[in-house]
Amino acid sequence: MTGTPKSAQAMVLAAGLGKRMRPITDNMPKPLVPVAGKPMLDHVLDKLAASGFDQAVVNCHYLGQMIVDHVATRAAPMVITSPEADLLETGGGVKKALPMLDRDAILIANADVFWTEGRDALFDRMISAFDPDHMDALLAIHPVADGYGYDGAGDFFWQVDGRLKRRGEAASAPYFFTGVQVLSPRLFENTPDGAFSLNVIYDKALACGRCYGLVHDGGYFHIGTPEAVSESEPVIAKALEIERSKQATSGGK
């Protein structure tokens, strides 16, 4: 590629420590743990490529050079790495990468999540649904009842107008956050320097009624431990078979 690369439209968060995935992550960062035949990070990057993203930022910290080396030869999307000498958490990691990212809206996905597509690709749906006139944040959410391996109490209530409300003091909420989102960079104004969580960003958007949700209509797999990897493999294989069948029937769309 010649000339100065344009700003990336997407970012993949790959700097976590992966402690729950030990001992696999003793010698490998969690985003490179293989699931369904390839590293989780590659599943996300391949989905970005399929949705037309030609460039993405990937941050890294724990065993970060392995991630830098792994993505070095990718062309679709071309990857710009954002190494973190000190772990900056999700919010700090995105803020550090802002100079490399689009000024209007950024699609962000965790590197260690796995999902199968619904009727349309999740990234396509997110980009189409994001309305900067009314939204500062659009979070992809999934029904708690249908999340394979998810055993939490849920994160959000999805209101009739599409806005999100946190679970708060409620015993449970019907939807959990998938780790896929579109954010306005202006949310990072007046945020802390150094490490902080993206929850700071969500709270800003929620407070002004500009945090919306989009319900993912495909499969979602929570893979947090070595046991979950092996237990989920046959279920994922079946889900991918169904996904490929649907794509073939619809002409690849």
PDB file of C-alpha atoms in Angstrom:
ATOM      1  CA  MET A   1       0.000   0.000   0.000  1.00  0.00           C
ATOM      2  CA  THR A   2       1.412   3.373  -0.957  1.00  0.00           C
ATOM      3  CA  GLY A   3       0.821   6.811   0.490  1.00  0.00           C
ATOM      4  CA  THR A   4      -0.581   7.633   3.898  1.00  0.00           C
ATOM      5  CA  PRO A   5      -3.178   5.127   5.116  1.00  0.00           C
ATOM      6  CA  LYS A   6      -6.592   6.640   5.700  1.00  0.00           C
ATOM      7  CA  SER A   7      -8.076   6.553   9.171  1.00  0.00           C
ATOM      8  CA  ALA A   8      -9.294   3.121  10.207  1.00  0.00           C
ATOM      9  CA  GLN A   9     -13.032   2.679  10.509  1.00  0.00           C
ATOM     10  CA  ALA A  10     -12.819  -0.188  13.009  1.00  0.00           C
ATOM     11  CA  MET A  11     -10.914  -1.292  16.093  1.00  0.00           C
ATOM     12  CA  VAL A  12     -10.496  -4.724  17.647  1.00  0.00           C
ATOM     13  CA  LEU A  13      -9.701  -4.885  21.369  1.00  0.00           C
ATOM     14  CA  ALA A  14      -7.003  -7.520  21.906  1.00  0.00           C
ATOM     15  CA  ALA A  15      -5.043  -6.315  24.943  1.00  0.00           C
ATOM     16  CA  GLY A  16      -6.663  -8.352  27.724  1.00  0.00           C
ATOM     17  CA  LEU A  17      -4.750 -10.706  30.003  1.00  0.00           C
ATOM     18  CA  GLY A  18      -6.961 -13.759  29.443  1.00  0.00           C
ATOM     19  CA  LYS A  19      -6.504 -15.005  33.012  1.00  0.00           C
ATOM     20  CA  ARG A  20      -9.578 -17.256  32.996  1.00  0.00           C
ATOM     21  CA  MET A  21      -8.246 -19.045  29.916  1.00  0.00           C
ATOM     22  CA  ARG A  22      -5.107 -20.284  31.690  1.00  0.00           C
ATOM     23  CA  PRO A  23      -3.143 -22.501  31.183  1.00  0.00           C
ATOM     24  CA  ILE A  24      -3.749 -21.983  27.444  1.00  0.00           C
ATOM     25  CA  THR A  25      -2.877 -18.304  27.801  1.00  0.00           C
ATOM     26  CA  ASP A  26       0.348 -18.937  29.694  1.00  0.00           C
ATOM     27  CA  ASN A  27       2.087 -18.902  26.322  1.00  0.00           C
ATOM     28  CA  MET A  28      -0.531 -17.367  24.018  1.00  0.00           C
ATOM     29  CA  PRO A  29      -2.732 -14.243  24.186  1.00  0.00           C
ATOM     30  CA  LYS A  30      -6.413 -15.124  24.363  1.00  0.00           C
ATOM     31  CA  PRO A  31      -7.275 -13.544  20.973  1.00  0.00           C
ATOM     32  CA  LEU A  32      -5.007 -16.111  19.300  1.00  0.00           C
ATOM     33  CA  VAL A  33      -6.658 -19.116  20.962  1.00  0.00           C
ATOM     34  CA  PRO A  34      -8.072 -21.209  18.105  1.00  0.00           C
ATOM     35  CA  VAL A  35     -11.816 -21.790  17.917  1.00  0.00           C
ATOM     36  CA  ALA A  36     -13.471 -23.546  14.971  1.00  0.00           C
ATOM     37  CA  GLY A  37     -10.175 -23.908  13.171  1.00  0.00           C
ATOM     38  CA  LYS A  38      -8.660 -20.432  13.524  1.00  0.00           C
ATOM     39  CA  PRO A  39      -7.805 -17.836  16.166  1.00  0.00           C
ATOM     40  CA  MET A  40     -10.704 -15.862  17.599  1.00  0.00           C
ATOM     41  CA  LEU A  41      -9.026 -12.648  16.426  1.00  0.00           C
ATOM     42  CA  ASP A  42      -9.088 -13.888  12.833  1.00  0.00           C
ATOM     43  CA  HIS A  43     -12.791 -14.657  13.035  1.00  0.00           C
ATOM     44  CA  VAL A  44     -13.422 -11.000  13.926  1.00  0.00           C
ATOM     45  CA  LEU A  45     -11.015  -9.617  11.319  1.00  0.00           C
ATOM     46  CA  ASP A  46     -12.474 -11.872   8.621  1.00  0.00           C
ATOM     47  CA  LYS A  47     -15.960 -10.596   9.460  1.00  0.00           C
ATOM     48  CA  LEU A  48     -14.675  -7.027   9.126  1.00  0.00           C
ATOM     49  CA  ALA A  49     -13.218  -7.867   5.711  1.00  0.00           C
ATOM     50  CA  ALA A  50     -16.482  -9.488   4.617  1.00  0.00           C
ATOM     51  CA  SER A  51     -18.323  -6.287   5.566  1.00  0.00           C
ATOM     52  CA  GLY A  52     -15.987  -4.150   3.474  1.00  0.00           C
ATOM     53  CA  PHE A  53     -13.621  -2.759   6.098  1.00  0.00           C
ATOM     54  CA  ASP A  54     -10.214  -2.260   4.506  1.00  0.00           C
ATOM     55  CA  GLN A  55      -8.340  -1.119   7.606  1.00  0.00           C
ATOM     56  CA  ALA A  56      -8.566  -1.799  11.342  1.00  0.00           C
ATOM     57  CA  VAL A  57      -6.648  -0.945  14.486  1.00  0.00           C
ATOM     58  CA  VAL A  58      -5.807  -3.815  16.849  1.00  0.00           C
ATOM     59  CA  ASN A  59      -4.448  -2.990  20.295  1.00  0.00           C
ATOM     60  CA  CYS A  60      -2.284  -5.400  22.250  1.00  0.00           C
ATOM     61  CA  HIS A  61      -0.502  -5.732  25.580  1.00  0.00           C
ATOM     62  CA  TYR A  62      -0.112  -9.232  27.048  1.00  0.00           C
ATOM     63  CA  LEU A  63       2.250 -11.215  24.775  1.00  0.00           C
ATOM     64  CA  GLY A  64       1.571  -8.392  22.372  1.00  0.00           C
ATOM     65  CA  GLN A  65       4.392  -9.144  19.952  1.00  0.00           C
ATOM     66  CA  MET A  66       2.674 -12.414  19.078  1.00  0.00           C
ATOM     67  CA  ILE A  67      -0.380 -10.429  17.958  1.00  0.00           C
ATOM     68  CA  VAL A  68       1.774  -7.909  16.066  1.00  0.00           C
ATOM     69  CA  ASP A  69       3.493 -10.734  14.209  1.00  0.00           C
ATOM     70  CA  HIS A  70       0.235 -12.578  13.569  1.00  0.00           C
ATOM     71  CA  VAL A  71      -1.541  -9.681  11.854  1.00  0.00           C
ATOM     72  CA  ALA A  72       1.505  -8.311  10.032  1.00  0.00           C
ATOM     73  CA  THR A  73       0.719  -9.960   6.710  1.00  0.00           C
ATOM     74  CA  ARG A  74      -3.015  -9.296   6.616  1.00  0.00           C
ATOM     75  CA  ALA A  75      -4.263  -7.301   3.659  1.00  0.00           C
ATOM     76  CA  ALA A  76      -8.011  -7.473   4.285  1.00  0.00           C
ATOM     77  CA  PRO A  77      -8.363  -5.631   6.465  1.00  0.00           C
ATOM     78  CA  MET A  78      -4.918  -4.119   6.720  1.00  0.00           C
ATOM     79  CA  VAL A  79      -4.102  -3.977  10.435  1.00  0.00           C
ATOM     80  CA  ILE A  80      -2.496  -1.112  12.338  1.00  0.00           C
ATOM     81  CA  THR A  81      -1.356  -2.279  15.756  1.00  0.00           C
ATOM     82  CA  SER A  82      -1.564  -0.120  18.866  1.00  0.00           C
ATOM     83  CA  PRO A  83       0.754  -1.662  21.491  1.00  0.00           C
ATOM     84  CA  GLU A  84       0.197  -0.713  25.119  1.00  0.00           C
ATOM     85  CA  ALA A  85       3.224  -0.738  27.418  1.00  0.00           C
ATOM     86  CA  ASP A  86       0.828  -0.487  30.365  1.00  0.00           C
ATOM     87  CA  LEU A  87      -2.626  -2.051  30.227  1.00  0.00           C
ATOM     88  CA  LEU A  88      -5.059   0.764  29.479  1.00  0.00           C
ATOM     89  CA  GLU A  89      -8.318  -1.211  29.813  1.00  0.00           C
ATOM     90  CA  THR A  90     -10.972  -0.913  27.137  1.00  0.00           C
ATOM     91  CA  GLY A  91     -11.628   2.823  27.322  1.00  0.00           C
ATOM     92  CA  GLY A  92      -8.011   3.849  27.640  1.00  0.00           C
ATOM     93  CA  GLY A  93      -7.059   1.552  24.783  1.00  0.00           C
ATOM     94  CA  VAL A  94      -9.571   3.130  22.413  1.00  0.00           C
ATOM     95  CA  LYS A  95      -8.633   6.649  23.523  1.00  0.00           C
ATOM     96  CA  LYS A  96      -4.955   5.981  22.793  1.00  0.00           C
ATOM     97  CA  ALA A  97      -5.884   4.778  19.301  1.00  0.00           C
ATOM     98  CA  LEU A  98      -8.207   7.705  18.458  1.00  0.00           C
ATOM     99  CA  PRO A  99      -5.611   9.497  16.268  1.00  0.00           C
ATOM    100  CA  MET A 100      -5.608   6.406  14.038  1.00  0.00           C
ATOM    101  CA  LEU A 101      -9.394   6.073  13.902  1.00  0.00           C
ATOM    102  CA  ASP A 102     -12.268   7.629  12.007  1.00  0.00           C
ATOM    103  CA  ARG A 103     -13.405  10.998  13.348  1.00  0.00           C
ATOM    104  CA  ASP A 104     -17.120  10.399  12.953  1.00  0.00           C
ATOM    105  CA  ALA A 105     -17.875   6.873  14.181  1.00  0.00           C
ATOM    106  CA  ILE A 106     -15.876   3.807  15.148  1.00  0.00           C
ATOM    107  CA  LEU A 107     -16.991   0.193  15.012  1.00  0.00           C
ATOM    108  CA  ILE A 108     -15.336  -1.645  17.922  1.00  0.00           C
ATOM    109  CA  ALA A 109     -15.328  -5.363  18.675  1.00  0.00           C
ATOM    110  CA  ASN A 110     -13.677  -7.489  21.332  1.00  0.00           C
ATOM    111  CA  ALA A 111     -11.130  -9.900  19.875  1.00  0.00           C
ATOM    112  CA  ASP A 112     -12.142 -12.794  22.099  1.00  0.00           C
ATOM    113  CA  VAL A 113     -15.813 -13.144  21.193  1.00  0.00           C
ATOM    114  CA  PHE A 114     -17.430 -15.570  18.771  1.00  0.00           C
ATOM    115  CA  TRP A 115     -20.755 -15.327  17.013  1.00  0.00           C
ATOM    116  CA  THR A 116     -22.526 -16.661  13.961  1.00  0.00           C
ATOM    117  CA  GLU A 117     -24.477 -14.367  11.693  1.00  0.00           C
ATOM    118  CA  GLY A 118     -28.232 -13.994  11.587  1.00  0.00           C
ATOM    119  CA  ARG A 119     -30.212 -12.875   8.576  1.00  0.00           C
ATOM    120  CA  ASP A 120     -27.589 -10.216   7.817  1.00  0.00           C
ATOM    121  CA  ALA A 121     -24.021  -9.752   8.995  1.00  0.00           C
ATOM    122  CA  LEU A 122     -23.853  -8.105  12.421  1.00  0.00           C
ATOM    123  CA  PHE A 123     -21.275  -5.507  11.348  1.00  0.00           C
ATOM    124  CA  ASP A 124     -23.446  -4.526   8.360  1.00  0.00           C
ATOM    125  CA  ARG A 125     -26.459  -4.150  10.629  1.00  0.00           C
ATOM    126  CA  MET A 126     -24.526  -2.040  13.129  1.00  0.00           C
ATOM    127  CA  ILE A 127     -23.229   0.386  10.531  1.00  0.00           C
ATOM    128  CA  SER A 128     -26.646   0.707   8.890  1.00  0.00           C
ATOM    129  CA  ALA A 129     -28.431   1.251  12.204  1.00  0.00           C
ATOM    130  CA  PHE A 130     -26.063   3.837  13.682  1.00  0.00           C
ATOM    131  CA  ASP A 131     -27.703   7.269  13.514  1.00  0.00           C
ATOM    132  CA  PRO A 132     -25.294   9.997  14.649  1.00  0.00           C
ATOM    133  CA  ASP A 133     -28.119  12.526  14.882  1.00  0.00           C
ATOM    134  CA  HIS A 134     -29.670  10.564  17.740  1.00  0.00           C
ATOM    135  CA  MET A 135     -26.969   8.179  18.953  1.00  0.00           C
ATOM    136  CA  ASP A 136     -23.552   8.456  20.539  1.00  0.00           C
ATOM    137  CA  ALA A 137     -23.381   4.704  21.202  1.00  0.00           C
ATOM    138  CA  LEU A 138     -24.985   1.671  19.616  1.00  0.00           C
ATOM    139  CA  LEU A 139     -24.326  -1.598  21.441  1.00  0.00           C
ATOM    140  CA  ALA A 140     -25.014  -5.041  20.022  1.00  0.00           C
ATOM    141  CA  ILE A 141     -26.917  -7.015  22.646  1.00  0.00           C
ATOM    142  CA  HIS A 142     -28.086 -10.618  22.802  1.00  0.00           C
ATOM    143  CA  PRO A 143     -30.876 -12.368  24.719  1.00  0.00           C
ATOM    144  CA  VAL A 144     -29.563 -13.944  27.911  1.00  0.00           C
ATOM    145  CA  ALA A 145     -31.711 -17.006  27.305  1.00  0.00           C
ATOM    146  CA  ASP A 146     -30.028 -17.739  23.960  1.00  0.00           C
ATOM    147  CA  GLY A 147     -26.361 -17.046  24.746  1.00  0.00           C
ATOM    148  CA  TYR A 148     -24.416 -20.318  24.690  1.00  0.00           C
ATOM    149  CA  GLY A 149     -22.222 -20.572  27.787  1.00  0.00           C
ATOM    150  CA  TYR A 150     -23.405 -17.255  29.219  1.00  0.00           C
ATOM    151  CA  ASP A 151     -24.338 -17.561  32.892  1.00  0.00           C
ATOM    152  CA  GLY A 152     -24.539 -13.925  33.967  1.00  0.00           C
ATOM    153  CA  ALA A 153     -27.533 -11.883  35.110  1.00  0.00           C
ATOM    154  CA  GLY A 154     -27.683  -9.727  31.989  1.00  0.00           C
ATOM    155  CA  ASP A 155     -26.580  -6.130  31.439  1.00  0.00           C
ATOM    156  CA  PHE A 156     -29.413  -4.155  29.896  1.00  0.00           C
ATOM    157  CA  PHE A 157     -33.098  -3.646  29.379  1.00  0.00           C
ATOM    158  CA  TRP A 158     -33.981  -2.808  25.780  1.00  0.00           C
ATOM    159  CA  GLN A 159     -36.688  -0.163  25.753  1.00  0.00           C
ATOM    160  CA  VAL A 160     -39.419   0.274  23.155  1.00  0.00           C
ATOM    161  CA  ASP A 161     -37.654   3.196  21.457  1.00  0.00           C
ATOM    162  CA  GLY A 162     -34.389   1.227  21.173  1.00  0.00           C
ATOM    163  CA  ARG A 163     -32.634   2.981  24.030  1.00  0.00           C
ATOM    164  CA  LEU A 164     -30.810   0.917  26.644  1.00  0.00           C
ATOM    165  CA  LYS A 165     -31.213   0.962  30.403  1.00  0.00           C
ATOM    166  CA  ARG A 166     -28.713  -0.683  32.739  1.00  0.00           C
ATOM    167  CA  ARG A 167     -29.789  -3.601  34.936  1.00  0.00           C
ATOM    168  CA  GLY A 168     -28.932  -1.531  37.978  1.00  0.00           C
ATOM    169  CA  GLU A 169     -30.385  -2.993  41.169  1.00  0.00           C
ATOM    170  CA  ALA A 170     -32.636  -5.444  39.322  1.00  0.00           C
ATOM    171  CA  ALA A 171     -31.931  -9.125  39.904  1.00  0.00           C
ATOM    172  CA  SER A 172     -31.602  -9.729  36.189  1.00  0.00           C
ATOM    173  CA  ALA A 173     -31.955  -8.139  32.774  1.00  0.00           C
ATOM    174  CA  PRO A 174     -32.953  -9.873  29.531  1.00  0.00           C
ATOM    175  CA  TYR A 175     -29.983  -8.827  27.395  1.00  0.00           C
ATOM    176  CA  PHE A 176     -26.209  -8.931  27.708  1.00  0.00           C
ATOM    177  CA  PHE A 177     -23.620  -6.877  25.840  1.00  0.00           C
ATOM    178  CA  THR A 178     -21.821  -8.805  23.107  1.00  0.00           C
ATOM    179  CA  GLY A 179     -18.641  -6.726  22.894  1.00  0.00           C
ATOM    180  CA  VAL A 180     -19.599  -5.233  19.495  1.00  0.00           C
ATOM    181  CA  GLN A 181     -20.454  -1.540  19.303  1.00  0.00           C
ATOM    182  CA  VAL A 182     -20.368   1.685  17.317  1.00  0.00           C
ATOM    183  CA  LEU A 183     -19.211   4.747  19.248  1.00  0.00           C
ATOM    184  CA  SER A 184     -18.905   8.440  18.509  1.00  0.00           C
ATOM    185  CA  PRO A 185     -15.354   9.641  19.245  1.00  0.00           C
ATOM    186  CA  ARG A 186     -16.768  12.723  20.951  1.00  0.00           C
ATOM    187  CA  LEU A 187     -17.703  10.520  23.901  1.00  0.00           C
ATOM    188  CA  PHE A 188     -14.012  10.411  24.792  1.00  0.00           C
ATOM    189  CA  GLU A 189     -13.816  14.145  25.428  1.00  0.00           C
ATOM    190  CA  ASN A 190     -13.002  14.879  29.081  1.00  0.00           C
ATOM    191  CA  THR A 191     -12.329  11.243  29.887  1.00  0.00           C
ATOM    192  CA  PRO A 192      -9.467  10.133  32.179  1.00  0.00           C
ATOM    193  CA  ASP A 193      -5.910   9.826  30.971  1.00  0.00           C
ATOM    194  CA  GLY A 194      -4.477   6.338  31.241  1.00  0.00           C
ATOM    195  CA  ALA A 195      -6.535   3.269  32.084  1.00  0.00           C
ATOM    196  CA  PHE A 196     -10.321   3.360  32.273  1.00  0.00           C
ATOM    197  CA  SER A 197     -13.256   1.202  31.261  1.00  0.00           C
ATOM    198  CA  LEU A 198     -15.569   1.812  28.324  1.00  0.00           C
ATOM    199  CA  ASN A 199     -18.312   1.781  30.953  1.00  0.00           C
ATOM    200  CA  VAL A 200     -17.374   5.440  31.520  1.00  0.00           C
ATOM    201  CA  ILE A 201     -18.317   6.061  27.884  1.00  0.00           C
ATOM    202  CA  TYR A 202     -21.560   4.102  28.096  1.00  0.00           C
ATOM    203  CA  ASP A 203     -22.599   6.000  31.210  1.00  0.00           C
ATOM    204  CA  LYS A 204     -22.107   9.318  29.387  1.00  0.00           C
ATOM    205  CA  ALA A 205     -24.273   8.164  26.492  1.00  0.00           C
ATOM    206  CA  LEU A 206     -26.906   6.647  28.793  1.00  0.00           C
ATOM    207  CA  ALA A 207     -27.135   9.835  30.857  1.00  0.00           C
ATOM    208  CA  CYS A 208     -28.123  11.895  27.833  1.00  0.00           C
ATOM    209  CA  GLY A 209     -30.403   9.279  26.292  1.00  0.00           C
ATOM    210  CA  ARG A 210     -28.084   8.588  23.367  1.00  0.00           C
ATOM    211  CA  CYS A 211     -27.128   4.952  24.064  1.00  0.00           C
ATOM    212  CA  TYR A 212     -29.094   2.497  21.929  1.00  0.00           C
ATOM    213  CA  GLY A 213     -29.132  -1.252  21.481  1.00  0.00           C
ATOM    214  CA  LEU A 214     -29.371  -3.569  18.500  1.00  0.00           C
ATOM    215  CA  VAL A 215     -30.349  -7.180  19.151  1.00  0.00           C
ATOM    216  CA  HIS A 216     -28.099  -9.707  17.425  1.00  0.00           C
ATOM    217  CA  ASP A 217     -30.263 -12.305  15.695  1.00  0.00           C
ATOM    218  CA  GLY A 218     -27.575 -14.964  15.178  1.00  0.00           C
ATOM    219  CA  GLY A 219     -25.758 -17.242  17.592  1.00  0.00           C
ATOM    220  CA  TYR A 220     -23.460 -16.041  20.356  1.00  0.00           C
ATOM    221  CA  PHE A 221     -20.926 -18.166  22.239  1.00  0.00           C
ATOM    222  CA  HIS A 222     -19.322 -17.176  25.535  1.00  0.00           C
ATOM    223  CA  ILE A 223     -15.894 -18.828  25.552  1.00  0.00           C
ATOM    224  CA  GLY A 224     -14.118 -17.855  28.735  1.00  0.00           C
ATOM    225  CA  THR A 225     -12.303 -20.989  29.911  1.00  0.00           C
ATOM    226  CA  PRO A 226     -10.332 -23.891  28.381  1.00  0.00           C
ATOM    227  CA  GLU A 227     -13.264 -26.180  29.161  1.00  0.00           C
ATOM    228  CA  ALA A 228     -15.627 -23.854  27.304  1.00  0.00           C
ATOM    229  CA  VAL A 229     -13.453 -24.076  24.187  1.00  0.00           C
ATOM    230  CA  SER A 230     -13.723 -27.851  23.978  1.00  0.00           C
ATOM    231  CA  GLU A 231     -17.380 -27.955  25.044  1.00  0.00           C
ATOM    232  CA  SER A 232     -18.455 -25.339  22.522  1.00  0.00           C
ATOM    233  CA  GLU A 233     -16.564 -26.723  19.492  1.00  0.00           C
ATOM    234  CA  PRO A 234     -19.225 -29.240  18.355  1.00  0.00           C
ATOM    235  CA  VAL A 235     -22.025 -26.709  18.927  1.00  0.00           C
ATOM    236  CA  ILE A 236     -20.108 -24.061  16.984  1.00  0.00           C
ATOM    237  CA  ALA A 237     -19.400 -26.508  14.164  1.00  0.00           C
ATOM    238  CA  LYS A 238     -23.137 -27.178  13.816  1.00  0.00           C
ATOM    239  CA  ALA A 239     -23.962 -23.465  13.983  1.00  0.00           C
ATOM    240  CA  LEU A 240     -21.396 -22.681  11.278  1.00  0.00           C
ATOM    241  CA  GLU A 241     -22.836 -25.426   9.095  1.00  0.00           C
ATOM    242  CA  ILE A 242     -26.286 -23.855   9.408  1.00  0.00           C
ATOM    243  CA  GLU A 243     -24.825 -20.402   8.713  1.00  0.00           C
ATOM    244  CA  ARG A 244     -23.083 -21.595   5.539  1.00  0.00           C
ATOM    245  CA  SER A 245     -26.279 -23.283   4.395  1.00  0.00           C
ATOM    246  CA  LYS A 246     -28.244 -20.041   4.851  1.00  0.00           C
ATOM    247  CA  GLN A 247     -25.592 -18.076   2.951  1.00  0.00           C
ATOM    248  CA  ALA A 248     -25.665 -20.537   0.071  1.00  0.00           C
ATOM    249  CA  THR A 249     -29.461 -20.369  -0.089  1.00  0.00           C
ATOM    250  CA  SER A 250     -29.407 -16.562  -0.135  1.00  0.00           C
ATOM    251  CA  GLY A 251     -26.675 -16.376  -2.761  1.00  0.00           C
ATOM    252  CA  GLY A 252     -23.849 -15.584  -0.351  1.00  0.00           C
ATOM    253  CA  LYS A 253     -25.426 -12.497   1.207  1.00  0.00           C
TER     254      LYS A 253
END
